Amino acid sequence: DAGITQSPRHKVTETGTPVTLRCHQTENHRYMYWYRQDPGHGLRLIHYSYGVKDTDKGEVSDGYSVSRSKTEDFLLTLESATSSQTSVYFCAIRGAGPNTEAFFGQGTRLTVV
Amino acid sequence: SQQGEEDPQALSIQEGENATMNCSYKTSINNLQWYRQNSGRGLVHLILIRSNEREKHSGRLRVTLDTSKKSSSLLITASRAADTASYFCAAGGQGAQKLVFGQGTRLTINP
C-alpha cells in the first residue's frame, strides 16, 4: 500500500468547534488532495496542494481551510464545524507528471453533533 | 471542469456476465482514470488511459476512450462476486493538478 495515513479515523465533535484532520505521506509525492464523500454526491474535491505552501480551492471549499508546511503533511481544518460537514473525508496523493495515478487514504469519518 | 460523470449510477448483473460502465467529461484531458471503491474503503486505482490511446486492457478490464465524444467506458468481463464495488472515473486535465471525480457507478454482482 502507498504510504498515506489519515488521522484520526473517526471523530465526533460538536457544532461550532474547530476540527483538524491530518494526512501524512511517506512517498514524497507532489500533489495532495482532500475530498469528502456523501451519499448521492460521490467524491467532491475540497482543497488540493501542488507543493509546500501551495494550495488551491476545490469545488466545495467553503468552511474549510488547509495548510501544507511540509511535503509529507496536508492538514484540513473545519474552522467552525457544522452538521452539514458530517461526512467521510479522504486524502489522496499523486506524483508529479500529467499521467500519474492517485493513492487514497482509508478515510476519516467525521460526525458533527 | 474536467469532472467525470459515470453512467449508469447503479448496475446489477449475474456472476459471469460482463459489466459496462460509461464516463463522460467536459474539457480536454491528458488522461482518463478509473478507480474502484469497496464499501467503507478508500479508492484504488484500476487503470489509466492516455488521451492518445483508444483502448487499453488490464486483466479482465478493458477501457476505451473517445476524445471526440469526450467519453470513456470500462468493461469488466466474466464478472465475479468480488467485483461488487463502486467504480469512479476521473479526468486528468491538461496542465491541471486537479483530479475531479463523478458520483460513481455502484456495481452489484449477484451469485
PDB file of N, CA and C in Angstrom, chain B:
ATOM      1  N   SER B   1     -14.768  22.451 -15.983  1.00  0.00           N
ATOM      2  CA  SER B   1     -14.307  21.391 -15.089  1.00  0.00           C
ATOM      3  C   SER B   1     -14.052  20.126 -15.889  1.00  0.00           C
ATOM      4  N   GLN B   2     -13.032  19.345 -15.438  1.00  0.00           N
ATOM      5  CA  GLN B   2     -12.769  18.094 -16.119  1.00  0.00           C
ATOM      6  C   GLN B   2     -13.629  16.985 -15.561  1.00  0.00           C
ATOM      7  N   GLN B   3     -14.566  17.284 -14.729  1.00  0.00           N
ATOM      8  CA  GLN B   3     -15.261  16.287 -13.955  1.00  0.00           C
ATOM      9  C   GLN B   3     -15.739  15.124 -14.793  1.00  0.00           C
ATOM     10  N   GLY B   4     -15.545  13.889 -14.244  1.00  0.00           N
ATOM     11  CA  GLY B   4     -16.098  12.718 -14.883  1.00  0.00           C
ATOM     12  C   GLY B   4     -17.476  12.452 -14.349  1.00  0.00           C
ATOM     13  N   GLU B   5     -18.363  12.021 -15.213  1.00  0.00           N
ATOM     14  CA  GLU B   5     -19.720  11.656 -14.822  1.00  0.00           C
ATOM     15  C   GLU B   5     -19.977  10.237 -15.278  1.00  0.00           C
ATOM     16  N   GLU B   6     -20.288   9.369 -14.329  1.00  0.00           N
ATOM     17  CA  GLU B   6     -20.466   7.961 -14.653  1.00  0.00           C
ATOM     18  C   GLU B   6     -21.929   7.636 -14.958  1.00  0.00           C
ATOM     19  N   ASP B   7     -22.093   6.625 -15.760  1.00  0.00           N
ATOM     20  CA  ASP B   7     -23.419   6.158 -16.137  1.00  0.00           C
ATOM     21  C   ASP B   7     -23.346   4.658 -16.380  1.00  0.00           C
ATOM     22  N   PRO B   8     -24.240   3.833 -15.857  1.00  0.00           N
ATOM     23  CA  PRO B   8     -25.378   4.217 -15.002  1.00  0.00           C
ATOM     24  C   PRO B   8     -24.933   4.478 -13.568  1.00  0.00           C
ATOM     25  N   GLN B   9     -25.828   4.942 -12.736  1.00  0.00           N
ATOM     26  CA  GLN B   9     -25.494   5.143 -11.339  1.00  0.00           C
ATOM     27  C   GLN B   9     -25.440   3.825 -10.597  1.00  0.00           C
ATOM     28  N   ALA B  10     -26.236   2.866 -11.018  1.00  0.00           N
ATOM     29  CA  ALA B  10     -26.243   1.550 -10.389  1.00  0.00           C
ATOM     30  C   ALA B  10     -26.437   0.485 -11.461  1.00  0.00           C
ATOM     31  N   LEU B  11     -25.783  -0.646 -11.247  1.00  0.00           N
ATOM     32  CA  LEU B  11     -25.833  -1.747 -12.210  1.00  0.00           C
ATOM     33  C   LEU B  11     -25.797  -3.054 -11.441  1.00  0.00           C
ATOM     34  N   SER B  12     -26.741  -3.936 -11.739  1.00  0.00           N
ATOM     35  CA  SER B  12     -26.804  -5.229 -11.060  1.00  0.00           C
ATOM     36  C   SER B  12     -26.848  -6.318 -12.117  1.00  0.00           C
ATOM     37  N   ILE B  13     -25.897  -7.243 -12.059  1.00  0.00           N
ATOM     38  CA  ILE B  13     -25.824  -8.316 -13.059  1.00  0.00           C
ATOM     39  C   ILE B  13     -25.521  -9.644 -12.379  1.00  0.00           C
ATOM     40  N   GLN B  14     -25.627 -10.711 -13.154  1.00  0.00           N
ATOM     41  CA  GLN B  14     -25.318 -12.034 -12.628  1.00  0.00           C
ATOM     42  C   GLN B  14     -23.841 -12.327 -12.797  1.00  0.00           C
ATOM     43  N   GLU B  15     -23.337 -13.091 -11.873  1.00  0.00           N
ATOM     44  CA  GLU B  15     -21.934 -13.511 -11.939  1.00  0.00           C
ATOM     45  C   GLU B  15     -21.654 -14.185 -13.283  1.00  0.00           C
ATOM     46  N   GLY B  16     -20.533 -13.832 -13.865  1.00  0.00           N
ATOM     47  CA  GLY B  16     -20.167 -14.397 -15.156  1.00  0.00           C
ATOM     48  C   GLY B  16     -20.505 -13.493 -16.324  1.00  0.00           C
ATOM     49  N   GLU B  17     -21.455 -12.583 -16.124  1.00  0.00           N
ATOM     50  CA  GLU B  17     -21.807 -11.632 -17.183  1.00  0.00           C
ATOM     51  C   GLU B  17     -20.758 -10.518 -17.236  1.00  0.00           C
ATOM     52  N   ASN B  18     -20.817  -9.758 -18.327  1.00  0.00           N
ATOM     53  CA  ASN B  18     -19.931  -8.598 -18.475  1.00  0.00           C
ATOM     54  C   ASN B  18     -20.626  -7.348 -17.956  1.00  0.00           C
ATOM     55  N   ALA B  19     -19.849  -6.456 -17.390  1.00  0.00           N
ATOM     56  CA  ALA B  19     -20.378  -5.192 -16.872  1.00  0.00           C
ATOM     57  C   ALA B  19     -19.730  -4.040 -17.612  1.00  0.00           C
ATOM     58  N   THR B  20     -20.545  -3.123 -18.088  1.00  0.00           N
ATOM     59  CA  THR B  20     -20.038  -1.949 -18.787  1.00  0.00           C
ATOM     60  C   THR B  20     -20.505  -0.680 -18.086  1.00  0.00           C
ATOM     61  N   MET B  21     -19.543   0.185 -17.820  1.00  0.00           N
ATOM     62  CA  MET B  21     -19.832   1.478 -17.215  1.00  0.00           C
ATOM     63  C   MET B  21     -19.289   2.566 -18.118  1.00  0.00           C
ATOM     64  N   ASN B  22     -19.960   3.690 -18.140  1.00  0.00           N
ATOM     65  CA  ASN B  22     -19.568   4.779 -19.015  1.00  0.00           C
ATOM     66  C   ASN B  22     -19.222   6.029 -18.220  1.00  0.00           C
ATOM     67  N   CYS B  23     -18.408   6.852 -18.837  1.00  0.00           N
ATOM     68  CA  CYS B  23     -17.956   8.084 -18.201  1.00  0.00           C
ATOM     69  C   CYS B  23     -17.925   9.181 -19.252  1.00  0.00           C
ATOM     70  N   SER B  24     -18.430  10.339 -18.909  1.00  0.00           N
ATOM     71  CA  SER B  24     -18.329  11.490 -19.802  1.00  0.00           C
ATOM     72  C   SER B  24     -17.614  12.614 -19.071  1.00  0.00           C
ATOM     73  N   TYR B  25     -16.928  13.432 -19.835  1.00  0.00           N
ATOM     74  CA  TYR B  25     -16.216  14.555 -19.243  1.00  0.00           C
ATOM     75  C   TYR B  25     -16.373  15.766 -20.142  1.00  0.00           C
ATOM     76  N   LYS B  26     -15.869  16.923 -19.681  1.00  0.00           N
ATOM     77  CA  LYS B  26     -16.246  18.161 -20.368  1.00  0.00           C
ATOM     78  C   LYS B  26     -15.131  18.864 -21.117  1.00  0.00           C
ATOM     79  N   THR B  27     -13.881  18.724 -20.638  1.00  0.00           N
ATOM     80  CA  THR B  27     -12.827  19.524 -21.260  1.00  0.00           C
ATOM     81  C   THR B  27     -11.730  18.623 -21.805  1.00  0.00           C
ATOM     82  N   SER B  28     -10.716  19.229 -22.401  1.00  0.00           N
ATOM     83  CA  SER B  28      -9.581  18.458 -22.901  1.00  0.00           C
ATOM     84  C   SER B  28      -8.844  17.800 -21.745  1.00  0.00           C
ATOM     85  N   ILE B  29      -8.345  16.626 -21.995  1.00  0.00           N
ATOM     86  CA  ILE B  29      -7.701  15.862 -20.927  1.00  0.00           C
ATOM     87  C   ILE B  29      -6.341  15.329 -21.341  1.00  0.00           C
ATOM     88  N   ASN B  30      -5.527  15.021 -20.346  1.00  0.00           N
ATOM     89  CA  ASN B  30      -4.295  14.259 -20.560  1.00  0.00           C
ATOM     90  C   ASN B  30      -4.572  12.771 -20.471  1.00  0.00           C
ATOM     91  N   ASN B  31      -5.505  12.416 -19.583  1.00  0.00           N
ATOM     92  CA  ASN B  31      -5.798  11.014 -19.359  1.00  0.00           C
ATOM     93  C   ASN B  31      -7.147  10.869 -18.695  1.00  0.00           C
ATOM     94  N   LEU B  32      -7.613   9.644 -18.680  1.00  0.00           N
ATOM     95  CA  LEU B  32      -8.854   9.304 -18.006  1.00  0.00           C
ATOM     96  C   LEU B  32      -8.532   8.112 -17.115  1.00  0.00           C
ATOM     97  N   GLN B  33      -8.906   8.229 -15.846  1.00  0.00           N
ATOM     98  CA  GLN B  33      -8.536   7.191 -14.894  1.00  0.00           C
ATOM     99  C   GLN B  33      -9.789   6.546 -14.302  1.00  0.00           C
ATOM    100  N   TRP B  34      -9.687   5.276 -14.029  1.00  0.00           N
ATOM    101  CA  TRP B  34     -10.772   4.543 -13.375  1.00  0.00           C
ATOM    102  C   TRP B  34     -10.289   4.020 -12.031  1.00  0.00           C
ATOM    103  N   TYR B  35     -11.189   4.146 -11.042  1.00  0.00           N
ATOM    104  CA  TYR B  35     -10.897   3.708  -9.684  1.00  0.00           C
ATOM    105  C   TYR B  35     -12.045   2.838  -9.192  1.00  0.00           C
ATOM    106  N   ARG B  36     -11.716   2.041  -8.205  1.00  0.00           N
ATOM    107  CA  ARG B  36     -12.697   1.168  -7.580  1.00  0.00           C
ATOM    108  C   ARG B  36     -12.721   1.465  -6.088  1.00  0.00           C
ATOM    109  N   GLN B  37     -13.909   1.390  -5.482  1.00  0.00           N
ATOM    110  CA  GLN B  37     -14.035   1.598  -4.054  1.00  0.00           C
ATOM    111  C   GLN B  37     -14.907   0.507  -3.462  1.00  0.00           C
ATOM    112  N   ASN B  38     -14.311  -0.266  -2.604  1.00  0.00           N
ATOM    113  CA  ASN B  38     -15.085  -1.222  -1.827  1.00  0.00           C
ATOM    114  C   ASN B  38     -15.719  -0.482  -0.654  1.00  0.00           C
ATOM    115  N   SER B  39     -16.814  -1.002  -0.179  1.00  0.00           N
ATOM    116  CA  SER B  39     -17.593  -0.333   0.865  1.00  0.00           C
ATOM    117  C   SER B  39     -16.722   0.024   2.060  1.00  0.00           C
ATOM    118  N   GLY B  40     -16.753   1.307   2.428  1.00  0.00           N
ATOM    119  CA  GLY B  40     -16.035   1.744   3.616  1.00  0.00           C
ATOM    120  C   GLY B  40     -14.532   1.913   3.446  1.00  0.00           C
ATOM    121  N   ARG B  41     -14.063   1.787   2.227  1.00  0.00           N
ATOM    122  CA  ARG B  41     -12.621   1.891   1.991  1.00  0.00           C
ATOM    123  C   ARG B  41     -12.291   3.068   1.080  1.00  0.00           C
ATOM    124  N   GLY B  42     -10.996   3.357   0.969  1.00  0.00           N
ATOM    125  CA  GLY B  42     -10.562   4.377   0.027  1.00  0.00           C
ATOM    126  C   GLY B  42     -10.569   3.851  -1.398  1.00  0.00           C
ATOM    127  N   LEU B  43     -10.425   4.762  -2.338  1.00  0.00           N
ATOM    128  CA  LEU B  43     -10.416   4.362  -3.751  1.00  0.00           C
ATOM    129  C   LEU B  43      -9.086   3.711  -4.109  1.00  0.00           C
ATOM    130  N   VAL B  44      -9.160   2.776  -5.028  1.00  0.00           N
ATOM    131  CA  VAL B  44      -7.971   2.087  -5.522  1.00  0.00           C
ATOM    132  C   VAL B  44      -7.912   2.260  -7.034  1.00  0.00           C
ATOM    133  N   HIS B  45      -6.759   2.661  -7.517  1.00  0.00           N
ATOM    134  CA  HIS B  45      -6.586   2.899  -8.946  1.00  0.00           C
ATOM    135  C   HIS B  45      -6.650   1.586  -9.723  1.00  0.00           C
ATOM    136  N   LEU B  46      -7.415   1.591 -10.832  1.00  0.00           N
ATOM    137  CA  LEU B  46      -7.529   0.403 -11.669  1.00  0.00           C
ATOM    138  C   LEU B  46      -6.709   0.536 -12.944  1.00  0.00           C
ATOM    139  N   ILE B  47      -6.933   1.616 -13.660  1.00  0.00           N
ATOM    140  CA  ILE B  47      -6.328   1.735 -14.975  1.00  0.00           C
ATOM    141  C   ILE B  47      -6.346   3.191 -15.412  1.00  0.00           C
ATOM    142  N   LEU B  48      -5.337   3.579 -16.171  1.00  0.00           N
ATOM    143  CA  LEU B  48      -5.230   4.925 -16.726  1.00  0.00           C
ATOM    144  C   LEU B  48      -5.071   4.800 -18.229  1.00  0.00           C
ATOM    145  N   ILE B  49      -5.841   5.572 -18.958  1.00  0.00           N
ATOM    146  CA  ILE B  49      -5.713   5.604 -20.410  1.00  0.00           C
ATOM    147  C   ILE B  49      -5.365   7.026 -20.812  1.00  0.00           C
ATOM    148  N   ARG B  50      -4.335   7.153 -21.626  1.00  0.00           N
ATOM    149  CA  ARG B  50      -3.876   8.475 -22.038  1.00  0.00           C
ATOM    150  C   ARG B  50      -4.739   8.994 -23.184  1.00  0.00           C
ATOM    151  N   SER B  51      -4.680  10.281 -23.386  1.00  0.00           N
ATOM    152  CA  SER B  51      -5.556  10.905 -24.381  1.00  0.00           C
ATOM    153  C   SER B  51      -5.245  10.453 -25.802  1.00  0.00           C
ATOM    154  N   ASN B  52      -4.033   9.950 -26.046  1.00  0.00           N
ATOM    155  CA  ASN B  52      -3.685   9.493 -27.390  1.00  0.00           C
ATOM    156  C   ASN B  52      -3.906   7.989 -27.571  1.00  0.00           C
ATOM    157  N   GLU B  53      -4.492   7.363 -26.570  1.00  0.00           N
ATOM    158  CA  GLU B  53      -4.817   5.944 -26.661  1.00  0.00           C
ATOM    159  C   GLU B  53      -6.318   5.775 -26.872  1.00  0.00           C
ATOM    160  N   ARG B  54      -6.697   4.705 -27.533  1.00  0.00           N
ATOM    161  CA  ARG B  54      -8.120   4.465 -27.777  1.00  0.00           C
ATOM    162  C   ARG B  54      -8.642   3.287 -26.966  1.00  0.00           C
ATOM    163  N   GLU B  55      -7.752   2.366 -26.631  1.00  0.00           N
ATOM    164  CA  GLU B  55      -8.178   1.188 -25.889  1.00  0.00           C
ATOM    165  C   GLU B  55      -7.006   0.676 -25.069  1.00  0.00           C
ATOM    166  N   LYS B  56      -7.367   0.149 -23.889  1.00  0.00           N
ATOM    167  CA  LYS B  56      -6.335  -0.402 -23.024  1.00  0.00           C
ATOM    168  C   LYS B  56      -6.919  -1.573 -22.249  1.00  0.00           C
ATOM    169  N   HIS B  57      -6.076  -2.582 -22.038  1.00  0.00           N
ATOM    170  CA  HIS B  57      -6.527  -3.775 -21.330  1.00  0.00           C
ATOM    171  C   HIS B  57      -5.673  -3.995 -20.093  1.00  0.00           C
ATOM    172  N   SER B  58      -6.308  -4.542 -19.055  1.00  0.00           N
ATOM    173  CA  SER B  58      -5.576  -4.964 -17.879  1.00  0.00           C
ATOM    174  C   SER B  58      -6.360  -6.109 -17.265  1.00  0.00           C
ATOM    175  N   GLY B  59      -5.879  -7.329 -17.472  1.00  0.00           N
ATOM    176  CA  GLY B  59      -6.606  -8.493 -16.963  1.00  0.00           C
ATOM    177  C   GLY B  59      -8.006  -8.562 -17.533  1.00  0.00           C
ATOM    178  N   ARG B  60      -9.010  -8.576 -16.689  1.00  0.00           N
ATOM    179  CA  ARG B  60     -10.405  -8.626 -17.146  1.00  0.00           C
ATOM    180  C   ARG B  60     -10.984  -7.236 -17.425  1.00  0.00           C
ATOM    181  N   LEU B  61     -10.172  -6.227 -17.342  1.00  0.00           N
ATOM    182  CA  LEU B  61     -10.626  -4.858 -17.574  1.00  0.00           C
ATOM    183  C   LEU B  61     -10.272  -4.418 -18.984  1.00  0.00           C
ATOM    184  N   ARG B  62     -11.227  -3.747 -19.608  1.00  0.00           N
ATOM    185  CA  ARG B  62     -10.971  -3.129 -20.905  1.00  0.00           C
ATOM    186  C   ARG B  62     -11.529  -1.716 -20.852  1.00  0.00           C
ATOM    187  N   VAL B  63     -10.682  -0.762 -21.159  1.00  0.00           N
ATOM    188  CA  VAL B  63     -11.095   0.643 -21.151  1.00  0.00           C
ATOM    189  C   VAL B  63     -10.968   1.191 -22.555  1.00  0.00           C
ATOM    190  N   THR B  64     -11.976   1.943 -22.961  1.00  0.00           N
ATOM    191  CA  THR B  64     -11.902   2.648 -24.233  1.00  0.00           C
ATOM    192  C   THR B  64     -12.029   4.139 -23.974  1.00  0.00           C
ATOM    193  N   LEU B  65     -11.499   4.912 -24.891  1.00  0.00           N
ATOM    194  CA  LEU B  65     -11.560   6.363 -24.785  1.00  0.00           C
ATOM    195  C   LEU B  65     -11.892   6.942 -26.146  1.00  0.00           C
ATOM    196  N   ASP B  66     -12.877   7.796 -26.186  1.00  0.00           N
ATOM    197  CA  ASP B  66     -13.258   8.505 -27.402  1.00  0.00           C
ATOM    198  C   ASP B  66     -13.184   9.999 -27.104  1.00  0.00           C
ATOM    199  N   THR B  67     -12.087  10.610 -27.476  1.00  0.00           N
ATOM    200  CA  THR B  67     -11.907  12.026 -27.144  1.00  0.00           C
ATOM    201  C   THR B  67     -12.833  12.922 -27.962  1.00  0.00           C
ATOM    202  N   SER B  68     -13.267  12.459 -29.120  1.00  0.00           N
ATOM    203  CA  SER B  68     -14.183  13.280 -29.922  1.00  0.00           C
ATOM    204  C   SER B  68     -15.543  13.381 -29.247  1.00  0.00           C
ATOM    205  N   LYS B  69     -15.916  12.353 -28.517  1.00  0.00           N
ATOM    206  CA  LYS B  69     -17.196  12.353 -27.789  1.00  0.00           C
ATOM    207  C   LYS B  69     -17.004  12.660 -26.313  1.00  0.00           C
ATOM    208  N   LYS B  70     -15.762  12.839 -25.913  1.00  0.00           N
ATOM    209  CA  LYS B  70     -15.450  13.099 -24.507  1.00  0.00           C
ATOM    210  C   LYS B  70     -16.088  12.026 -23.625  1.00  0.00           C
ATOM    211  N   SER B  71     -15.789  10.787 -23.970  1.00  0.00           N
ATOM    212  CA  SER B  71     -16.374   9.694 -23.198  1.00  0.00           C
ATOM    213  C   SER B  71     -15.416   8.518 -23.108  1.00  0.00           C
ATOM    214  N   SER B  72     -15.625   7.722 -22.070  1.00  0.00           N
ATOM    215  CA  SER B  72     -14.830   6.521 -21.841  1.00  0.00           C
ATOM    216  C   SER B  72     -15.753   5.433 -21.329  1.00  0.00           C
ATOM    217  N   SER B  73     -15.350   4.197 -21.543  1.00  0.00           N
ATOM    218  CA  SER B  73     -16.112   3.096 -20.975  1.00  0.00           C
ATOM    219  C   SER B  73     -15.180   2.110 -20.315  1.00  0.00           C
ATOM    220  N   LEU B  74     -15.667   1.490 -19.273  1.00  0.00           N
ATOM    221  CA  LEU B  74     -14.944   0.444 -18.560  1.00  0.00           C
ATOM    222  C   LEU B  74     -15.752  -0.834 -18.678  1.00  0.00           C
ATOM    223  N   LEU B  75     -15.129  -1.856 -19.216  1.00  0.00           N
ATOM    224  CA  LEU B  75     -15.761  -3.167 -19.346  1.00  0.00           C
ATOM    225  C   LEU B  75     -15.054  -4.134 -18.419  1.00  0.00           C
ATOM    226  N   ILE B  76     -15.840  -4.798 -17.582  1.00  0.00           N
ATOM    227  CA  ILE B  76     -15.318  -5.876 -16.744  1.00  0.00           C
ATOM    228  C   ILE B  76     -15.902  -7.169 -17.301  1.00  0.00           C
ATOM    229  N   THR B  77     -15.048  -8.045 -17.764  1.00  0.00           N
ATOM    230  CA  THR B  77     -15.530  -9.290 -18.348  1.00  0.00           C
ATOM    231  C   THR B  77     -15.592 -10.397 -17.301  1.00  0.00           C
ATOM    232  N   ALA B  78     -16.468 -11.348 -17.553  1.00  0.00           N
ATOM    233  CA  ALA B  78     -16.599 -12.521 -16.673  1.00  0.00           C
ATOM    234  C   ALA B  78     -16.645 -12.104 -15.213  1.00  0.00           C
ATOM    235  N   SER B  79     -17.635 -11.314 -14.870  1.00  0.00           N
ATOM    236  CA  SER B  79     -17.696 -10.712 -13.532  1.00  0.00           C
ATOM    237  C   SER B  79     -17.747 -11.759 -12.427  1.00  0.00           C
ATOM    238  N   ARG B  80     -17.225 -11.345 -11.282  1.00  0.00           N
ATOM    239  CA  ARG B  80     -17.204 -12.183 -10.091  1.00  0.00           C
ATOM    240  C   ARG B  80     -17.862 -11.441  -8.953  1.00  0.00           C
ATOM    241  N   ALA B  81     -18.305 -12.171  -7.947  1.00  0.00           N
ATOM    242  CA  ALA B  81     -18.935 -11.526  -6.791  1.00  0.00           C
ATOM    243  C   ALA B  81     -18.007 -10.499  -6.157  1.00  0.00           C
ATOM    244  N   ALA B  82     -16.708 -10.780  -6.218  1.00  0.00           N
ATOM    245  CA  ALA B  82     -15.720  -9.875  -5.621  1.00  0.00           C
ATOM    246  C   ALA B  82     -15.595  -8.554  -6.378  1.00  0.00           C
ATOM    247  N   ASP B  83     -16.181  -8.470  -7.562  1.00  0.00           N
ATOM    248  CA  ASP B  83     -16.164  -7.206  -8.316  1.00  0.00           C
ATOM    249  C   ASP B  83     -17.200  -6.227  -7.802  1.00  0.00           C
ATOM    250  N   THR B  84     -18.063  -6.676  -6.909  1.00  0.00           N
ATOM    251  CA  THR B  84     -19.054  -5.782  -6.327  1.00  0.00           C
ATOM    252  C   THR B  84     -18.359  -4.622  -5.634  1.00  0.00           C
ATOM    253  N   ALA B  85     -18.654  -3.413  -6.089  1.00  0.00           N
ATOM    254  CA  ALA B  85     -17.964  -2.217  -5.593  1.00  0.00           C
ATOM    255  C   ALA B  85     -18.555  -1.014  -6.311  1.00  0.00           C
ATOM    256  N   SER B  86     -18.069   0.159  -5.950  1.00  0.00           N
ATOM    257  CA  SER B  86     -18.386   1.366  -6.716  1.00  0.00           C
ATOM    258  C   SER B  86     -17.196   1.713  -7.589  1.00  0.00           C
ATOM    259  N   TYR B  87     -17.482   2.174  -8.791  1.00  0.00           N
ATOM    260  CA  TYR B  87     -16.441   2.484  -9.753  1.00  0.00           C
ATOM    261  C   TYR B  87     -16.547   3.955 -10.150  1.00  0.00           C
ATOM    262  N   PHE B  88     -15.407   4.619 -10.127  1.00  0.00           N
ATOM    263  CA  PHE B  88     -15.359   6.044 -10.413  1.00  0.00           C
ATOM    264  C   PHE B  88     -14.387   6.322 -11.550  1.00  0.00           C
ATOM    265  N   CYS B  89     -14.726   7.322 -12.342  1.00  0.00           N
ATOM    266  CA  CYS B  89     -13.764   7.814 -13.325  1.00  0.00           C
ATOM    267  C   CYS B  89     -13.303   9.200 -12.900  1.00  0.00           C
ATOM    268  N   ALA B  90     -12.119   9.545 -13.335  1.00  0.00           N
ATOM    269  CA  ALA B  90     -11.568  10.863 -13.055  1.00  0.00           C
ATOM    270  C   ALA B  90     -10.814  11.335 -14.290  1.00  0.00           C
ATOM    271  N   ALA B  91     -11.086  12.548 -14.685  1.00  0.00           N
ATOM    272  CA  ALA B  91     -10.440  13.119 -15.865  1.00  0.00           C
ATOM    273  C   ALA B  91      -9.237  13.944 -15.423  1.00  0.00           C
ATOM    274  N   GLY B  92      -8.062  13.588 -15.954  1.00  0.00           N
ATOM    275  CA  GLY B  92      -6.856  14.346 -15.666  1.00  0.00           C
ATOM    276  C   GLY B  92      -6.678  15.410 -16.729  1.00  0.00           C
ATOM    277  N   GLY B  93      -6.893  16.652 -16.360  1.00  0.00           N
ATOM    278  CA  GLY B  93      -6.884  17.732 -17.341  1.00  0.00           C
ATOM    279  C   GLY B  93      -5.498  18.149 -17.765  1.00  0.00           C
ATOM    280  N   GLN B  94      -5.448  18.829 -18.877  1.00  0.00           N
ATOM    281  CA  GLN B  94      -4.169  19.284 -19.396  1.00  0.00           C
ATOM    282  C   GLN B  94      -3.603  20.376 -18.510  1.00  0.00           C
ATOM    283  N   GLY B  95      -2.411  20.120 -18.020  1.00  0.00           N
ATOM    284  CA  GLY B  95      -1.725  21.102 -17.191  1.00  0.00           C
ATOM    285  C   GLY B  95      -2.364  21.329 -15.848  1.00  0.00           C
ATOM    286  N   ALA B  96      -3.391  20.599 -15.539  1.00  0.00           N
ATOM    287  CA  ALA B  96      -4.114  20.849 -14.286  1.00  0.00           C
ATOM    288  C   ALA B  96      -3.712  19.834 -13.239  1.00  0.00           C
ATOM    289  N   GLN B  97      -3.622  20.295 -12.016  1.00  0.00           N
ATOM    290  CA  GLN B  97      -3.295  19.383 -10.940  1.00  0.00           C
ATOM    291  C   GLN B  97      -4.527  18.739 -10.340  1.00  0.00           C
ATOM    292  N   LYS B  98      -5.695  19.314 -10.653  1.00  0.00           N
ATOM    293  CA  LYS B  98      -6.907  18.787 -10.064  1.00  0.00           C
ATOM    294  C   LYS B  98      -7.187  17.379 -10.561  1.00  0.00           C
ATOM    295  N   LEU B  99      -7.827  16.606  -9.700  1.00  0.00           N
ATOM    296  CA  LEU B  99      -8.331  15.284 -10.075  1.00  0.00           C
ATOM    297  C   LEU B  99      -9.749  15.233  -9.550  1.00  0.00           C
ATOM    298  N   VAL B 100     -10.710  15.349 -10.467  1.00  0.00           N
ATOM    299  CA  VAL B 100     -12.108  15.509 -10.070  1.00  0.00           C
ATOM    300  C   VAL B 100     -12.897  14.280 -10.479  1.00  0.00           C
ATOM    301  N   PHE B 101     -13.655  13.769  -9.524  1.00  0.00           N
ATOM    302  CA  PHE B 101     -14.406  12.531  -9.719  1.00  0.00           C
ATOM    303  C   PHE B 101     -15.892  12.798  -9.899  1.00  0.00           C
ATOM    304  N   GLY B 102     -16.554  11.834 -10.492  1.00  0.00           N
ATOM    305  CA  GLY B 102     -18.002  11.866 -10.596  1.00  0.00           C
ATOM    306  C   GLY B 102     -18.640  11.146  -9.424  1.00  0.00           C
ATOM    307  N   GLN B 103     -19.929  10.814  -9.567  1.00  0.00           N
ATOM    308  CA  GLN B 103     -20.673  10.185  -8.485  1.00  0.00           C
ATOM    309  C   GLN B 103     -20.453   8.687  -8.415  1.00  0.00           C
ATOM    310  N   GLY B 104     -19.939   8.110  -9.467  1.00  0.00           N
ATOM    311  CA  GLY B 104     -19.647   6.689  -9.447  1.00  0.00           C
ATOM    312  C   GLY B 104     -20.783   5.811  -9.922  1.00  0.00           C
ATOM    313  N   THR B 105     -20.430   4.599 -10.286  1.00  0.00           N
ATOM    314  CA  THR B 105     -21.398   3.547 -10.617  1.00  0.00           C
ATOM    315  C   THR B 105     -21.291   2.467  -9.563  1.00  0.00           C
ATOM    316  N   ARG B 106     -22.418   2.154  -8.954  1.00  0.00           N
ATOM    317  CA  ARG B 106     -22.436   1.102  -7.947  1.00  0.00           C
ATOM    318  C   ARG B 106     -22.768  -0.214  -8.628  1.00  0.00           C
ATOM    319  N   LEU B 107     -21.793  -1.117  -8.662  1.00  0.00           N
ATOM    320  CA  LEU B 107     -21.935  -2.396  -9.363  1.00  0.00           C
ATOM    321  C   LEU B 107     -22.181  -3.506  -8.359  1.00  0.00           C
ATOM    322  N   THR B 108     -23.226  -4.271  -8.591  1.00  0.00           N
ATOM    323  CA  THR B 108     -23.533  -5.427  -7.753  1.00  0.00           C
ATOM    324  C   THR B 108     -23.521  -6.674  -8.618  1.00  0.00           C
ATOM    325  N   ILE B 109     -22.717  -7.635  -8.211  1.00  0.00           N
ATOM    326  CA  ILE B 109     -22.645  -8.911  -8.921  1.00  0.00           C
ATOM    327  C   ILE B 109     -23.389  -9.945  -8.082  1.00  0.00           C
ATOM    328  N   ASN B 110     -24.430 -10.494  -8.646  1.00  0.00           N
ATOM    329  CA  ASN B 110     -25.255 -11.478  -7.934  1.00  0.00           C
ATOM    330  C   ASN B 110     -24.754 -12.901  -8.211  1.00  0.00           C
ATOM    331  N   PRO B 111     -24.545 -13.676  -7.143  1.00  0.00           N
ATOM    332  CA  PRO B 111     -24.004 -15.032  -7.344  1.00  0.00           C
ATOM    333  C   PRO B 111     -25.024 -15.975  -7.965  1.00  0.00           C
TER     334      PRO B 111
END
